[in-house]
Amino acid sequence: MTVTRTVRPPDTAGGDHCGRLLTALELFRAEQAAVAERWGRRLAGVLSAGGRLLAAGNGGSAAQAQHLTAELVGRYREDRPPFSALALHADTSSCTAIVNDYGPDELFARQVRAHARPGDVLILLSTSGSSPNLLAAAAAGRASAMEVWSLTGPAPNPLAEAGHDRLCVAAGTTANVQELHLVAVHLLCAAFDAALAAGHRGP
């Protein structure tokens, strides 16, 4: 008995989503992948010298931020020493206290001022690039002499301008931006591990 498989046509919702993602992925690979890899190499130098990464985002971007810190404290592929990386939304007691006492715009900025040391890295993830609490965190990071990196959706946007370096994903939907942010996180982690293995300490 022959089993016939039905192939989903490209004009369905799933096909349309995947088509947009493939288009955005090709543009990402051509124009932005090198930024993620450069960040990984730079971060290897900072963290191996005793520095720290702070990461923040809202909603799905919070999940991406925590994914990144988990890969650094744990491991990405091969076993290696752990490195200091904190997702600022993950301490629920601190987050709820800060929002209650100081308001939502201070959610991340107050934690940055508490944990930041000169030369540490702050990476802020946002699909819109306009979240007030992330913009406040960027300002706090710069005031604390951190390196501030913005991982956002399409440019221009305020968060891209608020940091020292940016990776702006040119995708037309929030979902596709988030998917490419995960690609960027994995490229960063791969470059991080490769730089450690090679003893690389440069930008």
PDB file of N, CA, C and O in Angstrom, residues 8-9 17-18 20-21 29 33-35 50 59 70 72 74 77 93 97 109 115 117 131-134 145 170 178 193:
ATOM      1  N   ARG A   8       2.510  20.737   2.461  1.00  0.00           N
ATOM      2  CA  ARG A   8       1.834  22.004   2.749  1.00  0.00           C
ATOM      3  C   ARG A   8       2.207  23.041   1.685  1.00  0.00           C
ATOM      4  O   ARG A   8       3.393  23.326   1.476  1.00  0.00           O
ATOM      5  N   PRO A   9       1.259  23.620   0.999  1.00  0.00           N
ATOM      6  CA  PRO A   9       1.585  24.617  -0.027  1.00  0.00           C
ATOM      7  C   PRO A   9       2.152  25.879   0.594  1.00  0.00           C
ATOM      8  O   PRO A   9       1.872  26.205   1.740  1.00  0.00           O
ATOM      9  N   HIS A  17       4.936  31.945   6.869  1.00  0.00           N
ATOM     10  CA  HIS A  17       5.847  32.239   7.976  1.00  0.00           C
ATOM     11  C   HIS A  17       7.255  31.766   7.650  1.00  0.00           C
ATOM     12  O   HIS A  17       8.239  32.504   7.822  1.00  0.00           O
ATOM     13  N   CYS A  18       7.369  30.534   7.167  1.00  0.00           N
ATOM     14  CA  CYS A  18       8.691  29.990   6.858  1.00  0.00           C
ATOM     15  C   CYS A  18       9.347  30.739   5.704  1.00  0.00           C
ATOM     16  O   CYS A  18      10.572  30.946   5.703  1.00  0.00           O
ATOM     17  N   ARG A  20       8.949  33.933   4.976  1.00  0.00           N
ATOM     18  CA  ARG A  20       9.471  35.197   5.502  1.00  0.00           C
ATOM     19  C   ARG A  20      10.743  34.954   6.319  1.00  0.00           C
ATOM     20  O   ARG A  20      11.691  35.745   6.259  1.00  0.00           O
ATOM     21  N   LEU A  21      10.747  33.868   7.081  1.00  0.00           N
ATOM     22  CA  LEU A  21      11.921  33.567   7.894  1.00  0.00           C
ATOM     23  C   LEU A  21      13.132  33.272   7.024  1.00  0.00           C
ATOM     24  O   LEU A  21      14.240  33.754   7.307  1.00  0.00           O
ATOM     25  N   ARG A  29      22.341  36.412   7.482  1.00  0.00           N
ATOM     26  CA  ARG A  29      23.628  35.746   7.243  1.00  0.00           C
ATOM     27  C   ARG A  29      24.579  36.655   6.476  1.00  0.00           C
ATOM     28  O   ARG A  29      25.778  36.707   6.776  1.00  0.00           O
ATOM     29  N   ALA A  33      25.402  38.366  10.705  1.00  0.00           N
ATOM     30  CA  ALA A  33      25.998  37.224  11.404  1.00  0.00           C
ATOM     31  C   ALA A  33      27.388  37.557  11.939  1.00  0.00           C
ATOM     32  O   ALA A  33      27.767  37.126  13.032  1.00  0.00           O
ATOM     33  N   ALA A  34      28.130  38.350  11.186  1.00  0.00           N
ATOM     34  CA  ALA A  34      29.486  38.708  11.614  1.00  0.00           C
ATOM     35  C   ALA A  34      29.484  39.514  12.911  1.00  0.00           C
ATOM     36  O   ALA A  34      30.437  39.436  13.691  1.00  0.00           O
ATOM     37  N   VAL A  35      28.418  40.289  13.155  1.00  0.00           N
ATOM     38  CA  VAL A  35      28.334  41.057  14.396  1.00  0.00           C
ATOM     39  C   VAL A  35      28.202  40.105  15.586  1.00  0.00           C
ATOM     40  O   VAL A  35      28.887  40.254  16.602  1.00  0.00           O
ATOM     41  N   GLY A  50      37.571  37.740  34.016  1.00  0.00           N
ATOM     42  CA  GLY A  50      36.859  37.958  35.269  1.00  0.00           C
ATOM     43  C   GLY A  50      35.680  38.896  35.176  1.00  0.00           C
ATOM     44  O   GLY A  50      35.075  39.235  36.193  1.00  0.00           O
ATOM     45  N   GLY A  59       9.309  39.742  27.899  1.00  0.00           N
ATOM     46  CA  GLY A  59       8.533  38.721  27.208  1.00  0.00           C
ATOM     47  C   GLY A  59       9.418  37.679  26.537  1.00  0.00           C
ATOM     48  O   GLY A  59      10.283  37.066  27.174  1.00  0.00           O
ATOM     49  N   ALA A  70      22.218  31.062  30.243  1.00  0.00           N
ATOM     50  CA  ALA A  70      22.297  29.636  30.566  1.00  0.00           C
ATOM     51  C   ALA A  70      23.422  28.952  29.796  1.00  0.00           C
ATOM     52  O   ALA A  70      24.129  28.082  30.335  1.00  0.00           O
ATOM     53  N   LEU A  72      26.183  30.286  28.880  1.00  0.00           N
ATOM     54  CA  LEU A  72      27.481  30.738  29.373  1.00  0.00           C
ATOM     55  C   LEU A  72      27.795  30.184  30.755  1.00  0.00           C
ATOM     56  O   LEU A  72      28.939  29.804  31.043  1.00  0.00           O
ATOM     57  N   GLY A  74      26.321  27.451  31.979  1.00  0.00           N
ATOM     58  CA  GLY A  74      26.412  26.021  31.712  1.00  0.00           C
ATOM     59  C   GLY A  74      27.435  25.762  30.614  1.00  0.00           C
ATOM     60  O   GLY A  74      28.628  25.970  30.801  1.00  0.00           O
ATOM     61  N   ARG A  77      28.273  23.763  23.615  1.00  0.00           N
ATOM     62  CA  ARG A  77      28.477  22.433  23.022  1.00  0.00           C
ATOM     63  C   ARG A  77      29.435  21.600  23.861  1.00  0.00           C
ATOM     64  O   ARG A  77      29.055  20.621  24.466  1.00  0.00           O
ATOM     65  N   SER A  93      11.864  38.084  43.075  1.00  0.00           N
ATOM     66  CA  SER A  93      11.664  38.913  44.268  1.00  0.00           C
ATOM     67  C   SER A  93      12.215  40.315  44.058  1.00  0.00           C
ATOM     68  O   SER A  93      11.570  41.320  44.388  1.00  0.00           O
ATOM     69  N   ALA A  97       9.859  43.692  43.671  1.00  0.00           N
ATOM     70  CA  ALA A  97      10.110  44.772  44.632  1.00  0.00           C
ATOM     71  C   ALA A  97      10.464  46.070  43.925  1.00  0.00           C
ATOM     72  O   ALA A  97       9.981  47.154  44.285  1.00  0.00           O
ATOM     73  N   ALA A 109      17.290  48.892  35.195  1.00  0.00           N
ATOM     74  CA  ALA A 109      18.314  49.901  35.464  1.00  0.00           C
ATOM     75  C   ALA A 109      18.838  49.801  36.892  1.00  0.00           C
ATOM     76  O   ALA A 109      20.049  49.918  37.128  1.00  0.00           O
ATOM     77  N   HIS A 115      24.786  45.596  40.010  1.00  0.00           N
ATOM     78  CA  HIS A 115      25.682  44.500  39.627  1.00  0.00           C
ATOM     79  C   HIS A 115      26.833  44.913  38.708  1.00  0.00           C
ATOM     80  O   HIS A 115      27.826  44.194  38.606  1.00  0.00           O
ATOM     81  N   ARG A 117      30.058  46.388  36.835  1.00  0.00           N
ATOM     82  CA  ARG A 117      31.420  46.826  37.122  1.00  0.00           C
ATOM     83  C   ARG A 117      32.007  47.372  35.827  1.00  0.00           C
ATOM     84  O   ARG A 117      31.639  46.906  34.744  1.00  0.00           O
ATOM     85  N   SER A 131      11.418  49.799  24.283  1.00  0.00           N
ATOM     86  CA  SER A 131      10.928  49.559  25.646  1.00  0.00           C
ATOM     87  C   SER A 131      11.597  50.518  26.626  1.00  0.00           C
ATOM     88  O   SER A 131      12.829  50.540  26.739  1.00  0.00           O
ATOM     89  N   PRO A 132      10.817  51.296  27.383  1.00  0.00           N
ATOM     90  CA  PRO A 132      11.414  52.265  28.308  1.00  0.00           C
ATOM     91  C   PRO A 132      12.341  51.638  29.342  1.00  0.00           C
ATOM     92  O   PRO A 132      13.359  52.234  29.701  1.00  0.00           O
ATOM     93  N   ASN A 133      12.010  50.447  29.844  1.00  0.00           N
ATOM     94  CA  ASN A 133      12.877  49.854  30.863  1.00  0.00           C
ATOM     95  C   ASN A 133      14.231  49.426  30.299  1.00  0.00           C
ATOM     96  O   ASN A 133      15.240  49.446  31.006  1.00  0.00           O
ATOM     97  N   LEU A 134      14.275  49.077  29.027  1.00  0.00           N
ATOM     98  CA  LEU A 134      15.559  48.731  28.409  1.00  0.00           C
ATOM     99  C   LEU A 134      16.364  49.980  28.074  1.00  0.00           C
ATOM    100  O   LEU A 134      17.596  49.988  28.195  1.00  0.00           O
ATOM    101  N   ALA A 145      30.033  52.507  33.101  1.00  0.00           N
ATOM    102  CA  ALA A 145      31.218  52.182  32.291  1.00  0.00           C
ATOM    103  C   ALA A 145      31.186  50.745  31.783  1.00  0.00           C
ATOM    104  O   ALA A 145      32.226  50.103  31.627  1.00  0.00           O
ATOM    105  N   ALA A 170      16.650  42.610  10.375  1.00  0.00           N
ATOM    106  CA  ALA A 170      15.703  43.128   9.386  1.00  0.00           C
ATOM    107  C   ALA A 170      14.681  42.051   9.047  1.00  0.00           C
ATOM    108  O   ALA A 170      14.781  41.364   8.028  1.00  0.00           O
ATOM    109  N   GLN A 178      12.371  37.333  16.705  1.00  0.00           N
ATOM    110  CA  GLN A 178      12.751  36.486  17.836  1.00  0.00           C
ATOM    111  C   GLN A 178      13.501  35.242  17.385  1.00  0.00           C
ATOM    112  O   GLN A 178      14.473  34.809  18.023  1.00  0.00           O
ATOM    113  N   ASP A 193      33.032  30.138  22.361  1.00  0.00           N
ATOM    114  CA  ASP A 193      33.775  28.908  22.646  1.00  0.00           C
ATOM    115  C   ASP A 193      35.009  28.778  21.768  1.00  0.00           C
ATOM    116  O   ASP A 193      36.073  28.350  22.229  1.00  0.00           O
TER     117      ASP A 193
END
